[in-house]
Each structure stands twice: as structure tokens, then as C-alpha cells.
Coordinates of C-alpha atoms in Angstrom, one line a residue:
M1 CA 66.8 89.7 73.1
K2 CA 67.2 89.9 76.5
Y3 CA 70.6 88.1 76.6
L4 CA 73.3 85.5 74.8
N5 CA 74.6 82.3 76.5
N6 CA 78.1 81.9 77.0
N7 CA 78.7 78.9 76.7
H8 CA 77.3 80.0 72.9
F9 CA 78.3 82.7 72.5
N10 CA 81.2 84.2 68.9
R11 CA 83.3 87.2 69.6
R12 CA 82.6 87.9 66.4
K13 CA 78.6 87.4 65.5
F14 CA 75.8 88.7 67.3
L15 CA 71.7 88.5 66.6
Y16 CA 69.3 91.3 65.9
G17 CA 66.3 92.1 64.9
A18 CA 63.3 90.0 63.7
G19 CA 65.7 88.8 61.2
G20 CA 67.7 86.9 62.9
S21 CA 70.3 88.1 61.0
M22 CA 73.9 88.7 61.6
M23 CA 76.7 90.6 61.2
A24 CA 80.3 91.1 62.6
L25 CA 82.0 92.7 65.3
P26 CA 85.9 93.4 67.0
W27 CA 86.1 91.8 70.4
L28 CA 83.4 92.4 72.2
E29 CA 84.7 93.4 76.1
T30 CA 82.0 91.6 78.0
V31 CA 78.6 89.7 76.1
A32 CA 76.3 88.8 79.5
A33 CA 75.8 89.5 83.1
A34 CA 75.1 85.3 83.0
G35 CA 78.7 84.8 82.4
A36 CA 80.3 87.4 84.9
T37 CA 82.0 84.6 86.6
A38 CA 83.3 83.3 83.6
K39 CA 86.3 84.1 81.7
L40 CA 86.9 85.9 78.0
K41 CA 88.8 83.2 75.4
E42 CA 92.0 84.1 74.8
P43 CA 92.2 86.2 71.6
S44 CA 94.2 85.0 68.9
L45 CA 97.9 84.9 68.2
R46 CA 98.5 86.7 65.2
F47 CA 101.8 86.3 63.1
A48 CA 103.9 88.3 60.7
S49 CA 107.1 88.8 59.6
F50 CA 107.8 91.4 57.4
Y51 CA 111.2 91.5 55.2
S52 CA 113.8 94.1 54.6
P53 CA 116.0 93.2 52.0
M54 CA 120.0 93.5 52.1
G55 CA 120.4 94.8 56.2
F56 CA 120.1 98.6 57.4
V57 CA 123.3 100.8 58.4
R58 CA 123.7 99.3 61.4
D59 CA 125.9 102.9 62.7
H60 CA 122.6 103.6 62.7
F61 CA 120.0 100.9 63.7
F62 CA 122.0 100.1 66.5
P63 CA 122.8 102.3 69.7
A64 CA 125.5 101.8 71.6
Q65 CA 126.6 98.1 73.9
D66 CA 125.8 100.3 77.9
S67 CA 122.8 101.9 75.8
Q68 CA 118.6 100.8 76.8
D69 CA 117.6 103.8 74.4
F70 CA 117.1 102.3 71.0
L71 CA 114.4 105.3 69.7
S72 CA 117.0 107.4 69.6
M73 CA 118.9 105.8 66.7
P74 CA 117.8 107.7 63.9
T75 CA 116.5 104.5 61.9
L76 CA 114.4 102.8 64.5
S77 CA 112.9 106.3 65.9
P78 CA 110.3 106.0 63.6
L79 CA 109.0 103.7 66.6
K80 CA 108.4 106.1 70.0
K81 CA 104.8 105.5 68.9
V82 CA 104.1 102.2 69.7
G83 CA 107.7 102.3 71.0
D84 CA 106.9 99.9 74.8
K85 CA 105.1 97.1 72.4
V86 CA 108.6 97.3 70.7
T87 CA 111.4 94.5 70.5
L88 CA 114.6 94.9 69.5
I89 CA 117.3 91.8 69.5
T90 CA 120.7 92.1 68.6
G91 CA 123.2 89.0 68.0
L92 CA 121.4 86.9 66.0
S93 CA 123.4 85.0 63.1
R94 CA 122.5 83.0 60.7
V95 CA 125.0 80.4 58.9
N96 CA 126.6 81.3 55.3
V97 CA 126.2 78.0 52.7
R98 CA 129.3 79.1 51.0
G99 CA 129.9 78.5 47.5
V100 CA 126.2 80.0 46.3
D101 CA 125.1 83.4 46.1
V102 CA 124.8 84.9 48.8
H103 CA 121.2 87.4 48.3
N104 CA 119.4 83.5 46.7
Q105 CA 120.0 82.8 50.5
C106 CA 119.1 86.2 52.0
S107 CA 116.1 85.8 51.5
S108 CA 114.4 82.1 50.0
C109 CA 116.1 81.3 53.6
Y110 CA 115.6 84.0 55.9
L111 CA 111.5 81.8 57.5
S112 CA 113.3 78.5 56.7
S113 CA 113.0 75.4 58.7
A114 CA 116.8 73.9 56.7
N115 CA 119.2 72.1 58.7
P116 CA 122.2 74.4 57.5
H117 CA 125.3 71.5 57.6
G118 CA 122.3 69.2 56.5
Q119 CA 121.7 67.0 53.8
L120 CA 119.2 69.3 51.4
K121 CA 117.2 69.0 48.8
S122 CA 117.9 72.2 47.9
V123 CA 121.5 73.9 46.6
Y124 CA 120.4 77.1 49.3
P125 CA 119.2 76.1 53.2
M126 CA 115.6 76.3 52.4
D127 CA 113.1 73.7 53.6
R128 CA 109.0 74.5 54.2
T129 CA 109.6 78.2 56.4
L130 CA 108.7 79.0 59.0
D131 CA 104.7 80.9 58.7
H132 CA 104.2 77.4 56.9
L133 CA 104.9 75.2 59.8
I134 CA 102.3 77.7 62.1
A135 CA 99.3 77.9 59.0
D136 CA 99.8 74.0 59.4
Q137 CA 98.7 74.0 62.8
V138 CA 95.8 77.7 63.8
S139 CA 95.2 77.5 59.6
H140 CA 91.8 76.4 60.3
R141 CA 90.8 79.1 62.4
T142 CA 90.6 81.7 59.2
P143 CA 89.4 81.6 56.0
I144 CA 92.8 82.2 54.3
R145 CA 95.4 79.8 55.3
S146 CA 97.8 82.4 55.3
L147 CA 98.9 85.6 53.0
E148 CA 102.3 86.7 51.6
L149 CA 102.6 90.4 50.4
N150 CA 105.5 91.4 48.6
C151 CA 105.6 95.5 47.7
N152 CA 107.7 95.2 44.3
T153 CA 106.8 96.9 41.7
F154 CA 110.2 95.9 39.4
K155 CA 108.2 94.6 36.2
D156 CA 111.9 93.1 34.6
L157 CA 112.0 89.0 35.1
K158 CA 116.0 88.8 35.2
E159 CA 117.0 88.7 38.8
S160 CA 115.9 84.6 40.5
I161 CA 112.7 84.0 42.5
Y162 CA 114.3 83.5 45.5
L163 CA 115.7 87.2 45.1
D164 CA 111.7 87.6 44.9
N165 CA 110.4 85.1 47.9
I166 CA 110.4 84.3 51.3
S167 CA 108.2 81.8 52.2
W168 CA 108.2 78.6 51.0
Y169 CA 105.6 75.3 51.2
G170 CA 109.4 73.2 50.6
P171 CA 112.5 73.1 48.7
E172 CA 112.0 74.3 44.6
H173 CA 108.0 75.5 45.9
V174 CA 107.8 78.8 46.3
A175 CA 104.9 80.3 47.7
T176 CA 104.3 82.4 45.6
S177 CA 104.0 86.4 46.8
I178 CA 101.6 88.8 45.2
K179 CA 102.4 92.5 44.2
D180 CA 99.3 94.1 42.9
P181 CA 96.6 95.4 45.6
R182 CA 93.9 94.6 42.8
H183 CA 95.0 91.0 43.7
V184 CA 95.2 91.8 46.6
Y185 CA 91.9 92.9 47.9
Q186 CA 90.0 91.0 45.8
I187 CA 91.5 88.1 47.7
L188 CA 90.7 89.2 50.4
F189 CA 87.1 90.2 50.0
K190 CA 85.8 89.1 46.7
T191 CA 84.3 85.5 47.3
G192 CA 83.0 83.3 44.3
K193 CA 83.0 79.6 41.9
S194 CA 85.1 77.5 43.4
D195 CA 84.2 75.0 40.6
K196 CA 84.9 72.3 42.1
D197 CA 83.3 69.1 39.7
I198 CA 85.4 70.8 37.2
T199 CA 88.3 70.4 39.6
D200 CA 87.9 67.2 40.5
L201 CA 87.9 66.7 36.7
I202 CA 91.0 68.2 36.9
L203 CA 92.4 65.8 39.1
E204 CA 91.9 63.2 38.2
D205 CA 92.0 62.9 34.6
A206 CA 96.3 63.8 35.5
S207 CA 96.4 61.1 38.2
N208 CA 95.5 58.6 35.7
F209 CA 98.9 59.1 34.1
K210 CA 100.5 60.0 37.7
K211 CA 102.1 56.1 37.7
N212 CA 104.0 57.0 34.9
L213 CA 106.4 59.5 36.2
N214 CA 109.6 59.6 37.8
H215 CA 109.4 60.4 41.3
Q216 CA 110.5 64.2 40.8
D217 CA 107.8 64.3 38.8
K218 CA 106.3 62.3 40.4
D219 CA 106.1 65.1 43.7
K220 CA 105.8 68.4 41.0
L221 CA 102.6 67.2 40.8
D222 CA 101.2 66.3 44.1
E223 CA 103.2 69.9 45.2
Y224 CA 100.2 71.1 42.0
F225 CA 97.0 68.6 43.6
T226 CA 97.9 70.4 46.7
S227 CA 97.8 74.0 45.7
V228 CA 94.4 73.0 43.5
R229 CA 92.8 72.2 46.2
E230 CA 93.8 74.9 48.8
I231 CA 92.3 77.4 46.4
E232 CA 89.2 75.2 46.1
R233 CA 89.2 74.9 50.1
Q234 CA 89.9 78.7 49.9
I235 CA 87.2 80.4 47.8
E236 CA 84.8 77.6 49.8
K237 CA 85.5 78.6 53.5
L238 CA 85.7 82.5 52.3
N239 CA 82.5 82.1 51.0
N240 CA 80.6 80.5 53.7
Y241 CA 82.6 83.6 55.8
Y242 CA 80.9 86.1 54.3
K243 CA 76.6 85.2 54.3
I244 CA 77.7 85.2 58.2
H245 CA 81.2 88.5 59.2
Q246 CA 80.3 91.7 57.2
K247 CA 83.5 92.9 54.6
A248 CA 85.8 95.4 55.0
D249 CA 84.8 99.2 53.9
I250 CA 87.2 100.3 51.3
Q251 CA 87.1 100.6 48.1
E252 CA 89.0 98.0 44.7
P253 CA 91.8 99.9 44.2
G254 CA 91.8 101.3 40.9
E255 CA 94.8 101.5 38.1
A256 CA 95.4 105.0 39.4
P257 CA 99.6 104.6 39.5
M258 CA 100.6 105.4 43.4
T259 CA 103.9 106.5 45.0
R260 CA 106.5 104.2 46.4
G261 CA 105.1 105.1 49.3
E262 CA 101.7 105.0 49.0
Y263 CA 102.3 101.4 47.2
I264 CA 103.2 100.1 50.6
R265 CA 100.9 102.1 52.7
L266 CA 98.3 100.2 51.1
M267 CA 99.6 97.2 51.2
G268 CA 100.6 97.8 54.8
K269 CA 96.0 98.3 55.3
F270 CA 95.1 95.0 53.4
L271 CA 97.5 92.6 56.3
V272 CA 95.7 95.7 59.3
L273 CA 92.6 94.5 57.9
A274 CA 93.0 90.3 57.0
F275 CA 94.5 90.7 60.5
Q276 CA 91.4 92.5 61.8
G277 CA 89.0 90.5 60.2
D278 CA 90.1 87.3 60.9
L279 CA 91.2 86.4 57.5
T280 CA 93.8 85.2 58.4
H281 CA 96.3 85.0 61.0
V282 CA 99.7 84.1 59.2
A283 CA 100.8 86.5 57.0
T284 CA 105.0 87.4 55.4
F285 CA 105.2 91.1 53.5
M286 CA 108.1 92.0 51.9
L287 CA 109.5 95.2 52.1
A288 CA 111.9 95.1 48.6
P289 CA 112.6 92.0 46.5
E290 CA 116.7 90.6 47.4
R291 CA 119.9 92.0 45.5
W292 CA 117.4 93.7 42.4
G293 CA 120.4 95.4 40.4
T294 CA 116.9 98.0 38.7
P295 CA 117.0 100.8 39.6
Q296 CA 113.8 101.8 42.5
L297 CA 112.0 104.8 41.8
Y298 CA 111.7 106.4 45.8
H299 CA 108.9 109.4 45.5
E300 CA 109.2 110.6 48.3
L301 CA 112.8 110.7 49.0
N302 CA 113.6 112.1 45.3
F303 CA 115.6 109.4 44.4
K304 CA 116.4 106.6 42.1
K305 CA 118.5 104.3 42.7
S306 CA 119.5 100.3 43.3
H307 CA 119.9 99.8 46.5
H308 CA 122.2 97.1 45.7
G309 CA 124.8 99.5 44.6
L310 CA 123.1 102.0 47.7
T311 CA 124.8 99.1 50.0
H312 CA 128.1 98.5 48.3
A313 CA 128.7 102.5 48.3
Q314 CA 127.7 104.0 52.0
G315 CA 131.0 104.3 52.0
Q316 CA 130.9 107.3 50.4
D317 CA 129.5 110.4 52.8
R318 CA 126.4 110.7 50.1
V319 CA 125.5 107.7 49.7
K320 CA 125.3 106.3 53.0
K321 CA 122.9 109.3 53.3
M322 CA 120.6 108.0 51.3
L323 CA 121.2 104.9 52.1
V324 CA 119.9 105.5 56.0
Q325 CA 116.9 107.0 54.1
V326 CA 116.0 104.5 52.4
D327 CA 116.1 102.3 55.8
R328 CA 113.9 104.7 57.7
F329 CA 111.5 105.3 54.9
Y330 CA 111.0 101.3 55.1
V331 CA 110.9 102.2 59.2
E332 CA 108.8 104.3 59.1
L333 CA 106.2 102.2 57.1
F334 CA 106.1 99.5 59.1
A335 CA 106.2 101.6 61.7
E336 CA 102.3 102.6 60.4
V337 CA 100.8 99.8 60.2
L338 CA 102.1 98.7 63.8
E339 CA 100.1 102.6 65.1
Q340 CA 96.7 101.1 63.2
L341 CA 97.1 97.4 64.6
D342 CA 97.8 98.9 68.0
A343 CA 94.4 101.7 67.4
I344 CA 92.4 98.6 67.4
K345 CA 91.2 97.5 70.5
E346 CA 90.2 94.2 71.1
G347 CA 89.8 92.4 75.1
E348 CA 91.9 94.1 77.2
G349 CA 94.4 95.3 74.8
T350 CA 95.0 96.0 70.9
L351 CA 95.3 94.5 68.1
L352 CA 99.7 94.7 67.5
D353 CA 98.6 93.4 71.3
H354 CA 97.4 90.1 70.5
S355 CA 100.2 89.2 67.9
M356 CA 103.5 89.0 66.2
I357 CA 104.7 90.8 64.3
T358 CA 108.6 91.0 63.2
L359 CA 110.7 93.3 61.0
G360 CA 114.4 91.6 60.3
S361 CA 116.9 91.1 57.3
G362 CA 118.7 88.3 55.9
L363 CA 121.7 90.0 56.4
G364 CA 123.7 91.5 60.0
D365 CA 125.8 94.3 56.8
G366 CA 124.7 94.8 53.0
E367 CA 128.5 95.8 52.0
H368 CA 130.1 93.0 52.9
H369 CA 127.7 90.1 53.8
T370 CA 127.5 89.5 56.4
M371 CA 125.1 87.7 58.3
N372 CA 126.6 87.5 62.1
E373 CA 124.2 90.2 63.8
L374 CA 120.9 90.6 61.6
P375 CA 119.0 93.1 62.4
I376 CA 115.7 91.8 64.0
I377 CA 112.9 94.0 65.3
V378 CA 109.2 92.1 67.7
A379 CA 106.6 94.9 67.9
G380 CA 103.8 93.2 70.2
S381 CA 104.0 90.8 73.0
A382 CA 101.9 87.9 71.9
N383 CA 99.0 88.1 74.0
G384 CA 101.5 88.8 76.9
R385 CA 104.0 86.2 76.4
I386 CA 106.7 88.8 75.7
K387 CA 108.3 91.5 77.3
T388 CA 108.3 94.8 74.8
G389 CA 109.4 97.7 75.2
R390 CA 113.1 97.4 75.5
I391 CA 116.8 95.8 73.9
L392 CA 117.1 91.9 74.5
R393 CA 120.9 91.0 73.9
C394 CA 121.7 87.8 72.8
P395 CA 125.4 86.5 73.4
E396 CA 127.8 86.5 70.0
N397 CA 126.4 84.4 66.9
T398 CA 122.9 82.3 68.9
P399 CA 121.7 81.4 66.2
L400 CA 118.2 83.9 64.5
A401 CA 116.2 80.0 64.0
N402 CA 116.5 80.0 67.9
L403 CA 114.3 83.3 67.3
W404 CA 112.3 81.4 65.3
L405 CA 111.8 78.5 67.6
S406 CA 110.3 81.0 70.0
Q407 CA 107.7 81.9 67.9
A408 CA 106.5 78.9 66.4
Q409 CA 106.6 77.4 70.5
L410 CA 104.6 80.9 71.0
M411 CA 102.3 80.3 68.4
G412 CA 101.2 77.0 69.4
T413 CA 103.1 74.5 67.3
S414 CA 104.8 71.8 69.0
L415 CA 108.0 71.7 66.8
K416 CA 111.0 71.3 69.8
R417 CA 114.3 72.1 67.5
F418 CA 113.8 74.3 64.3
A419 CA 116.7 73.9 61.5
D420 CA 120.2 75.0 63.8
S421 CA 118.0 76.2 67.0
T422 CA 119.9 75.0 69.9
G423 CA 116.6 75.8 72.2
P424 CA 113.8 78.3 72.1
L425 CA 115.7 82.2 73.2
K426 CA 116.2 83.1 76.3
G427 CA 114.6 86.2 77.2
L428 CA 111.9 87.0 75.2
R429 CA 109.8 85.1 77.4
V430 CA 108.2 86.8 80.3

């Protein structure tokens, strides 16, 4: 092969050998001398939203008002290696709809696109969430529409579905999160038969009695149709993808028990591989569920406690110390994902530079259930469009939806409003 034609070059593929085999490659710095004057296509932007439950201990998270040194805070210091690519945002808030459970709102409505003052189709201010509005715009680029990950190891089902999911297709229509690492592996790296003919028969049979259903049941059936078709499309797209791309060099997880940290690290590694391999560009990641009453074993911290219970007893020095350890533990694991993304070179920067990764919580204070001064960190510059390595101090009670609107616009949507937003977040973009 003497040269490559820039007009037909795909950065993830190259042709080699007499057999014309295809294999995957990372972003290529240059493609051919013949196209030296042509501009390289900008890397695709990735979006991920990490959720940590029940807020953070405030005096270990937020620096003093006159300080810009957020990396010196005990909870945020694990971010030092990527600190120049991180933005701490203060002053953001959400509206708490009174009369319904605050924790259910915190998680299920964290990324919600519903107007909290509007006429709702749910008891909670929920609608199609930010990740799916973004996926609507960018999912054509990847074989997997979006990835919903959840590091919940609890086996009991005594808690609400609202506490365990931040991604929703619409009111009361959850995008069920994946908790088993083996299942994540199979979704990302295993292909199979879509059984399209069987699926067609099932859907055709179901549609025969649709006319006899009430409006609510018809909506539920339509949601089912959509879900089945989406699975079918994903299998087909993934099969086609792996005809010309290599799979990541990672073994399928076994059944051996893992510590809390090992489990979250593995799930984080899958997210990195999904972004690196262009398997998906949209993901959500719950580090833990909201308000789960069952105690959680933190192997690395050498204790088993209810996170929720700790937040309500943080006035005690011993309890507060444990709670700060939990907060820092989750930030450390988040930081490891960022460091992995930053170690992957792509174009003129890194995969982290070409991403927009948010860590936040639906509560500003877990003890008093406040929803103002939310703890929000945004990592990555979104292809150079976000100014990083700083604190962005917003006016008090700036709607969190302003940040979500800005992120939706950066990801290429045409949204002009989002929930109770008053406009894009001022000062975020370069």
C-alpha cells in the first residue's frame, strides 16, 4: 500500500496485507502526506455522568469562598493527577418537590428533563433524562446507544426502583442499569444472533390486541416494542462492528468474589474501554444507590456501615470520620477512571480531553436533605470548549439544569431549554 486517500480514510480502520484484513486502531495522528493541508476530523465527544449518593461532607469538599485551591480539600485531593482537567462548580441547586420522598427525587430526577413546577406524569419531577436526549442525537455513531452502569451489590429488593436508577427513557420508564460485570462484558464484547424473524412474530402478535387496550396500557406496550427493537438493533450493529474491529484485550469476569473497590474499578474499566473503542459515547455510572438501608461492606475501609445512616449521624466525630472516608473512597475511584482516560492518546490530546465526565449528587447535604449548593465536578474540556483547572463559582441557587442544558448543547443537541433552566451555565465555556 503506497498511500491512503484522506477522503475515504476511517481513523478506526486500516487496510493491510494481501488479504485485505481490517483491524481497529486508536486515533491516528496523521494519515498521509498527500493530505497535509486537510484538517483532521475532530474526535467524537463522549458524555458520562457519575452519581454518588447522599451528598458529600461539605467542609471536606468545598474550599473557602476566597480560595481556588479545591485540590487541597481532603475529599478532592485524589484528583490531583488530573486536576488541570477538572472544574469544580459551586452554587448549583435543584427544586425539591414537597410531599414526596426526597431520596427518590435525588436519584431518579438527577438527570431529569421535567419542569418541577409543571404538570407531571409522575409523582416525581421526572421525564426523559439528559443522557437519552444526548443519545438521541449521537447514537448513530456507535453500535451501543448508551450504557447504564450501577455498582449496587445489594441483593435485597426492599428499596424503591427510584433509588437505584438515574437513567430514564421517560416518566416511570426506567433504563434499567447493569450491575453484573459479566453482563457488561457480554454487552460490550459478545455478539450473537438477533432472531429478527422471531422478534417480528412476537411484535406482530402483540400488536393484534393493542387496539383493545386503554391509553396507559398502549403506552406501556409501545415502550416494550421500543425496547425489543432497540435490543435487536444493538445486536445487529455490534455484529457488524466486530466484523471490522478488534475486541479489547480483556478477559470475561469470573465468579470469584471481589472487594468493593475491585468491583467498582472493573466497572470503570469497562466504561473506559467502551469509550476508547467507540462502542458507545453516552454512559451513566452509579457508584452506589441512593438511601439503601442495608449496611454496605467497604472492604478497603475495614468497616460495614449504612451510608445513609452515617449521613444522619455525622455530628459525631467518629461517624463523620467514616463518612469522609466513604466520600474520598468514591472520589478516588472516579479519579482512577479519569486517569485511565487521560492516559489514552487521541489526536492532539487524550480521551479525557475529548470527554465531558461529571461527578455529582442529588443532595447538597445528606444530613439535612438540602438540594442547594450541590457537589458537582466536571472533568474533561469537551474538545477544548470548557475551561478547566479551576472553580466556577455560580450565583447562589443557579439551576442545575443550566449545566445540563450546556452539556446537551456541547454534545450537539438543539435544546434551548432544559427543565427549569434559565439558560446555558454562564462561565462554563471557554
